[in-house]
Amino acid sequence: MEGQPSARATGTAPGLQRADGSPVRVLVVDDEPSLAELLASVLRYEGWEIRTAATGSIAVRTAREFEPDAIVLDIMLPDFDGLEVLRRVRTMLPHVCVLFLTARDSVQDRINGITAGGDDYVTKPFSLEEVLARLRGLLRRAGMARASSGTELTVGDLTMDEDAREVRRGGERIDLTATEFELLRFMMRNPRRVLSKAQILDRVWNYDFGGQAHVVELYISYLRKKVDTGREPLIHTVRGVGYVLKPPA
Amino acid sequence: MEGQPSARATGTAPGLQRADGSPVRVLVVDDEPSLAELLASVLRYEGWEIRTAATGSIAVRTAREFEPDAIVLDIMLPDFDGLEVLRRVRTMLPHVCVLFLTARDSVQDRINGITAGGDDYVTKPFSLEEVLARLRGLLRRAGMARASSGTELTVGDLTMDEDAREVRRGGERIDLTATEFELLRFMMRNPRRVLSKAQILDRVWNYDFGGQAHVVELYISYLRKKVDTGREPLIHTVRGVGYVLKPPA
DNA sequence: GCTACTTCTGAGTATCCTCTGAGCCCCTCG
DNA sequence: CGAGGGGCTCAGAGGATACTCAGAAGTAGC
């Protein structure tokens, strides 16, 4: 919710934009309107220009006219499937990046061929942070990084290499589980900003997660044990509001 | 609530307006007329242009014609719910900010993803200051800040970073509870202006709070202990009238 | 299909916050 | 000089919030 844009403007996370400085363009293709809208609003908030399409044929038409830099593409579509969409789009936009959305039990072997081409995929239900991270990765590798600043996040003496999935505090390696890593990444992308539990749930947990904010407390507790134990704490509780990650004053 | 407008004209708080200099437009949607009017009057004092709507269908129609920058939107509406309203409005106004109003006991069936796209929510019963603060935050992040002045409030050597919820006096950190923070924020947004206890109650405490003005005295006392102890006082009592926050002459 | 790990639920505990009530002080005014 | 009103502060009850543990359910890897 609060403040990604200004965070990007003033924070440490590198922004992404086209070579000419105009905003990155992303086409979102999913036949479920609420999910497409959810994705669109998150990506829009990232400062990008977004269009949505609900069917394969609309997607192809929209891509032709919109000329996106990236496409978030559901494999399963009412008319023809995502791979077919990609085949048609690639003829006019050979360099477009694609992030596929797939069902968990969907045909894995077909996916494998995809990633070879530099594209990527996430399985439904996904977390929004994961979609964002993968999209950023695709765009960065496609040469859309504004600064040459790499993939490293830093808060105080805590560092995170997103690609290598490596976290260190004062040089010492810290092992994190998948969820712990996502949570810490979200916090490191929004340092010095108080994040509510609802905000964290919405971003870090899968979009269909029905549980309570209590899990956030639990994972904060895990993180503290691994990141803050015996050191100057970086994770702080703001009672009644949320949590904030910040370097010691 | 007397006279906020002139406070803004002379105060230090950064104003918000559209890129072309015209006032920010906000649509308030709630089926309870008295609450909608309460909100409308407070937001009008902020210098914004306000319309209200009591049902979802009226809200959609009004949004189309009014083209608001932000919408304060009750989730529970007589015809169709707030999410549906948003979905319809977003197709024509993709960048509109939304502040949802939700009942406290509907926290159980919390709606996923509300905060993900930069939108926000407050639970009923809320305090008007909270609604204002969140709305300002949404609008600021949507790029509606007049000055580039960030999120910082200043009165004398007292500073407040609203996003980080950090308060300092002369560089030294001051820890405040949620209510203390809200009270101080209200005073810092209205410096050199005498605020009556009734006024403070109406703004800082929830609108259904039944207690006495005595709590205001109590919290002023808390604040003084944390903010003014051992220093030139910033908080002054105006006997029989209220309190005023101002830098030393 | 078994094992190891991760994730989540629930309960208990500790801590913190908010508000009420009471007593005191100070100022004002008779 | 005394009474009364307004304001200040202390202390404590009650409630809300957050933390942690232990174990169940789910997932992945062998």
PDB file of C-alpha atoms in Angstrom, chain B residues 2-214:
ATOM      1  CA  GLU B   2     -12.755  25.825  12.934  1.00  0.00           C
ATOM      2  CA  GLY B   3     -10.446  27.355  10.454  1.00  0.00           C
ATOM      3  CA  GLN B   4      -8.121  24.695   9.059  1.00  0.00           C
ATOM      4  CA  PRO B   5      -7.848  26.505   5.724  1.00  0.00           C
ATOM      5  CA  SER B   6      -5.971  29.486   7.052  1.00  0.00           C
ATOM      6  CA  ALA B   7      -3.818  27.124   9.074  1.00  0.00           C
ATOM      7  CA  ARG B   8      -2.736  25.506   5.892  1.00  0.00           C
ATOM      8  CA  ALA B   9      -2.100  28.807   4.238  1.00  0.00           C
ATOM      9  CA  THR B  10       0.364  29.847   6.904  1.00  0.00           C
ATOM     10  CA  GLY B  11       1.565  26.511   8.248  1.00  0.00           C
ATOM     11  CA  THR B  12       4.529  24.390   7.353  1.00  0.00           C
ATOM     12  CA  ALA B  13       2.574  21.375   6.144  1.00  0.00           C
ATOM     13  CA  PRO B  14       2.971  20.839   2.412  1.00  0.00           C
ATOM     14  CA  GLY B  15      -0.246  21.287   0.461  1.00  0.00           C
ATOM     15  CA  LEU B  16      -1.554  18.929  -2.153  1.00  0.00           C
ATOM     16  CA  GLN B  17      -2.939  19.850  -5.503  1.00  0.00           C
ATOM     17  CA  ARG B  18      -3.196  18.613  -9.044  1.00  0.00           C
ATOM     18  CA  ALA B  19      -0.483  19.124 -11.577  1.00  0.00           C
ATOM     19  CA  ASP B  20      -2.358  22.023 -13.132  1.00  0.00           C
ATOM     20  CA  GLY B  21      -2.808  23.709  -9.746  1.00  0.00           C
ATOM     21  CA  SER B  22      -6.506  22.988  -9.415  1.00  0.00           C
ATOM     22  CA  PRO B  23      -7.755  21.474  -6.163  1.00  0.00           C
ATOM     23  CA  VAL B  24      -7.607  17.752  -5.537  1.00  0.00           C
ATOM     24  CA  ARG B  25     -10.921  16.012  -6.129  1.00  0.00           C
ATOM     25  CA  VAL B  26     -12.224  13.368  -3.759  1.00  0.00           C
ATOM     26  CA  LEU B  27     -15.357  11.271  -3.994  1.00  0.00           C
ATOM     27  CA  VAL B  28     -16.803  10.039  -0.675  1.00  0.00           C
ATOM     28  CA  VAL B  29     -18.991   6.937  -0.848  1.00  0.00           C
ATOM     29  CA  ASP B  30     -20.912   5.832   2.240  1.00  0.00           C
ATOM     30  CA  ASP B  31     -24.535   4.897   2.699  1.00  0.00           C
ATOM     31  CA  GLU B  32     -24.762   6.627   6.055  1.00  0.00           C
ATOM     32  CA  PRO B  33     -25.451  10.261   5.210  1.00  0.00           C
ATOM     33  CA  SER B  34     -24.195  11.704   8.490  1.00  0.00           C
ATOM     34  CA  LEU B  35     -20.854   9.940   8.193  1.00  0.00           C
ATOM     35  CA  ALA B  36     -20.451  10.883   4.548  1.00  0.00           C
ATOM     36  CA  GLU B  37     -21.187  14.493   5.393  1.00  0.00           C
ATOM     37  CA  LEU B  38     -18.754  14.456   8.307  1.00  0.00           C
ATOM     38  CA  LEU B  39     -16.002  13.196   6.053  1.00  0.00           C
ATOM     39  CA  ALA B  40     -16.945  15.609   3.296  1.00  0.00           C
ATOM     40  CA  SER B  41     -16.785  18.619   5.574  1.00  0.00           C
ATOM     41  CA  VAL B  42     -13.375  17.684   6.944  1.00  0.00           C
ATOM     42  CA  LEU B  43     -11.964  17.057   3.505  1.00  0.00           C
ATOM     43  CA  ARG B  44     -13.415  20.319   2.232  1.00  0.00           C
ATOM     44  CA  TYR B  45     -11.517  22.115   4.989  1.00  0.00           C
ATOM     45  CA  GLU B  46      -8.396  20.614   3.492  1.00  0.00           C
ATOM     46  CA  GLY B  47      -9.153  22.688   0.443  1.00  0.00           C
ATOM     47  CA  TRP B  48     -10.245  19.779  -1.675  1.00  0.00           C
ATOM     48  CA  GLU B  49     -13.246  19.476  -3.938  1.00  0.00           C
ATOM     49  CA  ILE B  50     -15.687  16.885  -2.637  1.00  0.00           C
ATOM     50  CA  ARG B  51     -18.673  14.941  -3.908  1.00  0.00           C
ATOM     51  CA  THR B  52     -20.583  12.277  -2.020  1.00  0.00           C
ATOM     52  CA  ALA B  53     -22.510   9.205  -3.122  1.00  0.00           C
ATOM     53  CA  ALA B  54     -24.692   6.843  -1.080  1.00  0.00           C
ATOM     54  CA  THR B  55     -24.833   3.795  -3.340  1.00  0.00           C
ATOM     55  CA  GLY B  56     -22.528   1.895  -5.636  1.00  0.00           C
ATOM     56  CA  SER B  57     -24.336   2.781  -8.808  1.00  0.00           C
ATOM     57  CA  ILE B  58     -24.451   6.468  -7.955  1.00  0.00           C
ATOM     58  CA  ALA B  59     -20.771   6.283  -7.073  1.00  0.00           C
ATOM     59  CA  VAL B  60     -19.862   4.847 -10.472  1.00  0.00           C
ATOM     60  CA  ARG B  61     -21.918   7.425 -12.275  1.00  0.00           C
ATOM     61  CA  THR B  62     -20.526  10.273 -10.202  1.00  0.00           C
ATOM     62  CA  ALA B  63     -16.967   9.064 -10.682  1.00  0.00           C
ATOM     63  CA  ARG B  64     -17.399   9.032 -14.433  1.00  0.00           C
ATOM     64  CA  GLU B  65     -18.521  12.615 -14.492  1.00  0.00           C
ATOM     65  CA  PHE B  66     -16.511  14.050 -11.593  1.00  0.00           C
ATOM     66  CA  GLU B  67     -13.189  12.319 -12.390  1.00  0.00           C
ATOM     67  CA  PRO B  68     -11.862  12.304  -8.829  1.00  0.00           C
ATOM     68  CA  ASP B  69      -8.207  11.862  -7.885  1.00  0.00           C
ATOM     69  CA  ALA B  70      -9.176   9.744  -4.908  1.00  0.00           C
ATOM     70  CA  ILE B  71     -12.195   7.848  -3.593  1.00  0.00           C
ATOM     71  CA  VAL B  72     -13.114   7.174   0.021  1.00  0.00           C
ATOM     72  CA  LEU B  73     -15.114   4.021  -0.367  1.00  0.00           C
ATOM     73  CA  ASP B  74     -17.192   2.084   2.121  1.00  0.00           C
ATOM     74  CA  ILE B  75     -16.926  -1.633   1.401  1.00  0.00           C
ATOM     75  CA  MET B  76     -20.476  -2.283   2.532  1.00  0.00           C
ATOM     76  CA  LEU B  77     -22.994  -0.626   0.252  1.00  0.00           C
ATOM     77  CA  PRO B  78     -26.712  -1.251  -0.275  1.00  0.00           C
ATOM     78  CA  ASP B  79     -26.557  -2.275  -3.936  1.00  0.00           C
ATOM     79  CA  PHE B  80     -23.132  -3.739  -4.800  1.00  0.00           C
ATOM     80  CA  ASP B  81     -19.968  -3.702  -2.755  1.00  0.00           C
ATOM     81  CA  GLY B  82     -17.004  -1.373  -2.828  1.00  0.00           C
ATOM     82  CA  LEU B  83     -14.736  -3.761  -4.697  1.00  0.00           C
ATOM     83  CA  GLU B  84     -17.201  -3.951  -7.538  1.00  0.00           C
ATOM     84  CA  VAL B  85     -17.401  -0.169  -7.600  1.00  0.00           C
ATOM     85  CA  LEU B  86     -13.643   0.024  -7.781  1.00  0.00           C
ATOM     86  CA  ARG B  87     -13.455  -2.498 -10.599  1.00  0.00           C
ATOM     87  CA  ARG B  88     -15.886  -0.482 -12.674  1.00  0.00           C
ATOM     88  CA  VAL B  89     -14.270   2.850 -11.881  1.00  0.00           C
ATOM     89  CA  ARG B  90     -10.745   1.638 -12.587  1.00  0.00           C
ATOM     90  CA  THR B  91     -11.593   0.880 -16.188  1.00  0.00           C
ATOM     91  CA  MET B  92     -12.070   4.574 -16.818  1.00  0.00           C
ATOM     92  CA  LEU B  93      -9.771   6.020 -14.146  1.00  0.00           C
ATOM     93  CA  PRO B  94      -6.874   3.584 -13.853  1.00  0.00           C
ATOM     94  CA  HIS B  95      -4.826   5.806 -11.556  1.00  0.00           C
ATOM     95  CA  VAL B  96      -7.461   6.801  -9.019  1.00  0.00           C
ATOM     96  CA  CYS B  97      -6.419   6.221  -5.362  1.00  0.00           C
ATOM     97  CA  VAL B  98      -8.840   4.428  -3.091  1.00  0.00           C
ATOM     98  CA  LEU B  99      -9.210   4.495   0.670  1.00  0.00           C
ATOM     99  CA  PHE B 100     -11.569   1.751   1.790  1.00  0.00           C
ATOM    100  CA  LEU B 101     -13.704   1.956   4.904  1.00  0.00           C
ATOM    101  CA  THR B 102     -14.320  -1.413   6.544  1.00  0.00           C
ATOM    102  CA  ALA B 103     -16.148  -2.585   9.632  1.00  0.00           C
ATOM    103  CA  ARG B 104     -13.921  -3.862  12.399  1.00  0.00           C
ATOM    104  CA  ASP B 105     -15.735  -7.183  12.718  1.00  0.00           C
ATOM    105  CA  SER B 106     -15.319  -7.875   9.023  1.00  0.00           C
ATOM    106  CA  VAL B 107     -11.621  -8.209   9.653  1.00  0.00           C
ATOM    107  CA  GLN B 108     -12.353 -11.912   9.729  1.00  0.00           C
ATOM    108  CA  ASP B 109     -13.228 -12.013   6.059  1.00  0.00           C
ATOM    109  CA  ARG B 110     -10.500  -9.585   5.129  1.00  0.00           C
ATOM    110  CA  ILE B 111     -10.182  -8.822   1.490  1.00  0.00           C
ATOM    111  CA  ASN B 112      -6.921  -9.910  -0.041  1.00  0.00           C
ATOM    112  CA  GLY B 113      -4.877  -7.511  -2.059  1.00  0.00           C
ATOM    113  CA  ILE B 114      -6.448  -4.232  -1.008  1.00  0.00           C
ATOM    114  CA  THR B 115      -3.164  -2.697   0.018  1.00  0.00           C
ATOM    115  CA  ALA B 116      -1.094  -4.350  -2.702  1.00  0.00           C
ATOM    116  CA  GLY B 117      -1.683  -1.836  -5.439  1.00  0.00           C
ATOM    117  CA  GLY B 118      -1.087   1.187  -3.282  1.00  0.00           C
ATOM    118  CA  ASP B 119      -4.635   1.525  -2.085  1.00  0.00           C
ATOM    119  CA  ASP B 120      -5.320   1.576   1.623  1.00  0.00           C
ATOM    120  CA  TYR B 121      -8.058   1.056   4.158  1.00  0.00           C
ATOM    121  CA  VAL B 122      -9.142   2.139   7.625  1.00  0.00           C
ATOM    122  CA  THR B 123     -11.477   0.264   9.935  1.00  0.00           C
ATOM    123  CA  LYS B 124     -14.618   1.772  11.364  1.00  0.00           C
ATOM    124  CA  PRO B 125     -14.841   3.493  13.708  1.00  0.00           C
ATOM    125  CA  PHE B 126     -11.882   5.586  12.599  1.00  0.00           C
ATOM    126  CA  SER B 127     -10.483   8.925  13.621  1.00  0.00           C
ATOM    127  CA  LEU B 128     -10.712  11.729  11.112  1.00  0.00           C
ATOM    128  CA  GLU B 129      -7.005  12.424  11.418  1.00  0.00           C
ATOM    129  CA  GLU B 130      -6.293   8.886  10.371  1.00  0.00           C
ATOM    130  CA  VAL B 131      -8.457   9.172   7.285  1.00  0.00           C
ATOM    131  CA  LEU B 132      -6.803  12.466   6.438  1.00  0.00           C
ATOM    132  CA  ALA B 133      -3.316  11.134   6.964  1.00  0.00           C
ATOM    133  CA  ARG B 134      -3.914   8.096   4.796  1.00  0.00           C
ATOM    134  CA  LEU B 135      -5.534  10.121   2.066  1.00  0.00           C
ATOM    135  CA  ARG B 136      -2.659  12.567   2.049  1.00  0.00           C
ATOM    136  CA  GLY B 137      -0.280   9.649   1.850  1.00  0.00           C
ATOM    137  CA  LEU B 138      -2.113   8.110  -1.096  1.00  0.00           C
ATOM    138  CA  LEU B 139      -2.272  11.404  -2.969  1.00  0.00           C
ATOM    139  CA  ARG B 140       1.331  12.273  -2.260  1.00  0.00           C
ATOM    140  CA  ARG B 141       2.522   8.948  -3.553  1.00  0.00           C
ATOM    141  CA  ALA B 142       0.327   9.349  -6.593  1.00  0.00           C
ATOM    142  CA  GLY B 143       2.478  12.341  -7.399  1.00  0.00           C
ATOM    143  CA  MET B 144       0.167  15.050  -6.178  1.00  0.00           C
ATOM    144  CA  ALA B 145       2.609  16.832  -3.912  1.00  0.00           C
ATOM    145  CA  ARG B 146       2.961  20.495  -4.654  1.00  0.00           C
ATOM    146  CA  ALA B 147       6.399  20.972  -3.244  1.00  0.00           C
ATOM    147  CA  SER B 148       9.002  18.267  -3.381  1.00  0.00           C
ATOM    148  CA  SER B 149       9.071  18.544   0.400  1.00  0.00           C
ATOM    149  CA  GLY B 150       8.959  15.006   1.605  1.00  0.00           C
ATOM    150  CA  THR B 151       7.030  13.451   4.388  1.00  0.00           C
ATOM    151  CA  GLU B 152       8.554  15.500   7.180  1.00  0.00           C
ATOM    152  CA  LEU B 153       6.772  17.863   9.552  1.00  0.00           C
ATOM    153  CA  THR B 154       8.783  20.440  11.514  1.00  0.00           C
ATOM    154  CA  VAL B 155       8.014  22.765  14.419  1.00  0.00           C
ATOM    155  CA  GLY B 156      11.092  24.386  15.941  1.00  0.00           C
ATOM    156  CA  ASP B 157      13.610  21.624  16.559  1.00  0.00           C
ATOM    157  CA  LEU B 158      10.843  19.028  16.632  1.00  0.00           C
ATOM    158  CA  THR B 159      10.522  16.843  13.530  1.00  0.00           C
ATOM    159  CA  MET B 160       8.179  14.048  12.504  1.00  0.00           C
ATOM    160  CA  ASP B 161       8.655  11.555   9.696  1.00  0.00           C
ATOM    161  CA  GLU B 162       5.172  10.234   9.060  1.00  0.00           C
ATOM    162  CA  ASP B 163       6.167   7.236   6.955  1.00  0.00           C
ATOM    163  CA  ALA B 164       8.801   5.980   9.359  1.00  0.00           C
ATOM    164  CA  ARG B 165       6.688   7.117  12.329  1.00  0.00           C
ATOM    165  CA  GLU B 166       9.793   8.693  13.760  1.00  0.00           C
ATOM    166  CA  VAL B 167       9.780  11.765  15.975  1.00  0.00           C
ATOM    167  CA  ARG B 168      12.882  13.683  16.992  1.00  0.00           C
ATOM    168  CA  ARG B 169      13.576  16.676  19.145  1.00  0.00           C
ATOM    169  CA  GLY B 170      16.947  18.230  18.497  1.00  0.00           C
ATOM    170  CA  GLY B 171      18.036  15.066  16.739  1.00  0.00           C
ATOM    171  CA  GLU B 172      17.159  12.852  19.683  1.00  0.00           C
ATOM    172  CA  ARG B 173      14.616  10.101  19.073  1.00  0.00           C
ATOM    173  CA  ILE B 174      11.316  10.160  20.929  1.00  0.00           C
ATOM    174  CA  ASP B 175       9.175   7.041  21.237  1.00  0.00           C
ATOM    175  CA  LEU B 176       5.452   7.632  21.072  1.00  0.00           C
ATOM    176  CA  THR B 177       2.433   5.362  21.358  1.00  0.00           C
ATOM    177  CA  ALA B 178      -0.166   5.323  18.597  1.00  0.00           C
ATOM    178  CA  THR B 179      -2.456   7.867  20.248  1.00  0.00           C
ATOM    179  CA  GLU B 180       0.380  10.137  21.307  1.00  0.00           C
ATOM    180  CA  PHE B 181       1.640  10.106  17.743  1.00  0.00           C
ATOM    181  CA  GLU B 182      -1.759  11.001  16.299  1.00  0.00           C
ATOM    182  CA  LEU B 183      -2.205  13.822  18.767  1.00  0.00           C
ATOM    183  CA  LEU B 184       1.227  15.262  18.078  1.00  0.00           C
ATOM    184  CA  ARG B 185       0.695  14.944  14.339  1.00  0.00           C
ATOM    185  CA  PHE B 186      -2.531  16.901  14.568  1.00  0.00           C
ATOM    186  CA  MET B 187      -0.808  19.617  16.573  1.00  0.00           C
ATOM    187  CA  MET B 188       2.169  19.746  14.231  1.00  0.00           C
ATOM    188  CA  ARG B 189      -0.165  20.130  11.284  1.00  0.00           C
ATOM    189  CA  ASN B 190      -1.744  23.104  13.041  1.00  0.00           C
ATOM    190  CA  PRO B 191       1.147  24.955  14.654  1.00  0.00           C
ATOM    191  CA  ARG B 192       0.651  28.348  16.360  1.00  0.00           C
ATOM    192  CA  ARG B 193      -3.072  27.669  16.384  1.00  0.00           C
ATOM    193  CA  VAL B 194      -4.958  27.136  19.603  1.00  0.00           C
ATOM    194  CA  LEU B 195      -6.832  23.857  19.461  1.00  0.00           C
ATOM    195  CA  SER B 196      -9.714  23.245  21.830  1.00  0.00           C
ATOM    196  CA  LYS B 197     -10.061  19.942  23.614  1.00  0.00           C
ATOM    197  CA  ALA B 198     -13.331  19.325  21.804  1.00  0.00           C
ATOM    198  CA  GLN B 199     -11.632  19.935  18.495  1.00  0.00           C
ATOM    199  CA  ILE B 200      -8.848  17.542  19.390  1.00  0.00           C
ATOM    200  CA  LEU B 201     -11.300  14.898  20.534  1.00  0.00           C
ATOM    201  CA  ASP B 202     -13.255  15.181  17.297  1.00  0.00           C
ATOM    202  CA  ARG B 203     -10.196  14.801  15.146  1.00  0.00           C
ATOM    203  CA  VAL B 204      -7.800  12.500  16.924  1.00  0.00           C
ATOM    204  CA  TRP B 205     -10.158  10.125  18.690  1.00  0.00           C
ATOM    205  CA  ASN B 206     -12.546   7.752  16.916  1.00  0.00           C
ATOM    206  CA  TYR B 207     -15.806   9.372  15.923  1.00  0.00           C
ATOM    207  CA  ASP B 208     -17.776   7.131  18.265  1.00  0.00           C
ATOM    208  CA  PHE B 209     -15.618   7.840  21.294  1.00  0.00           C
ATOM    209  CA  GLY B 210     -17.906   8.638  24.217  1.00  0.00           C
ATOM    210  CA  GLY B 211     -15.321   9.684  26.758  1.00  0.00           C
ATOM    211  CA  GLN B 212     -14.596  13.017  28.290  1.00  0.00           C
ATOM    212  CA  ALA B 213     -12.212  15.787  27.332  1.00  0.00           C
ATOM    213  CA  HIS B 214     -10.168  14.717  30.309  1.00  0.00           C
TER     214      HIS B 214
END
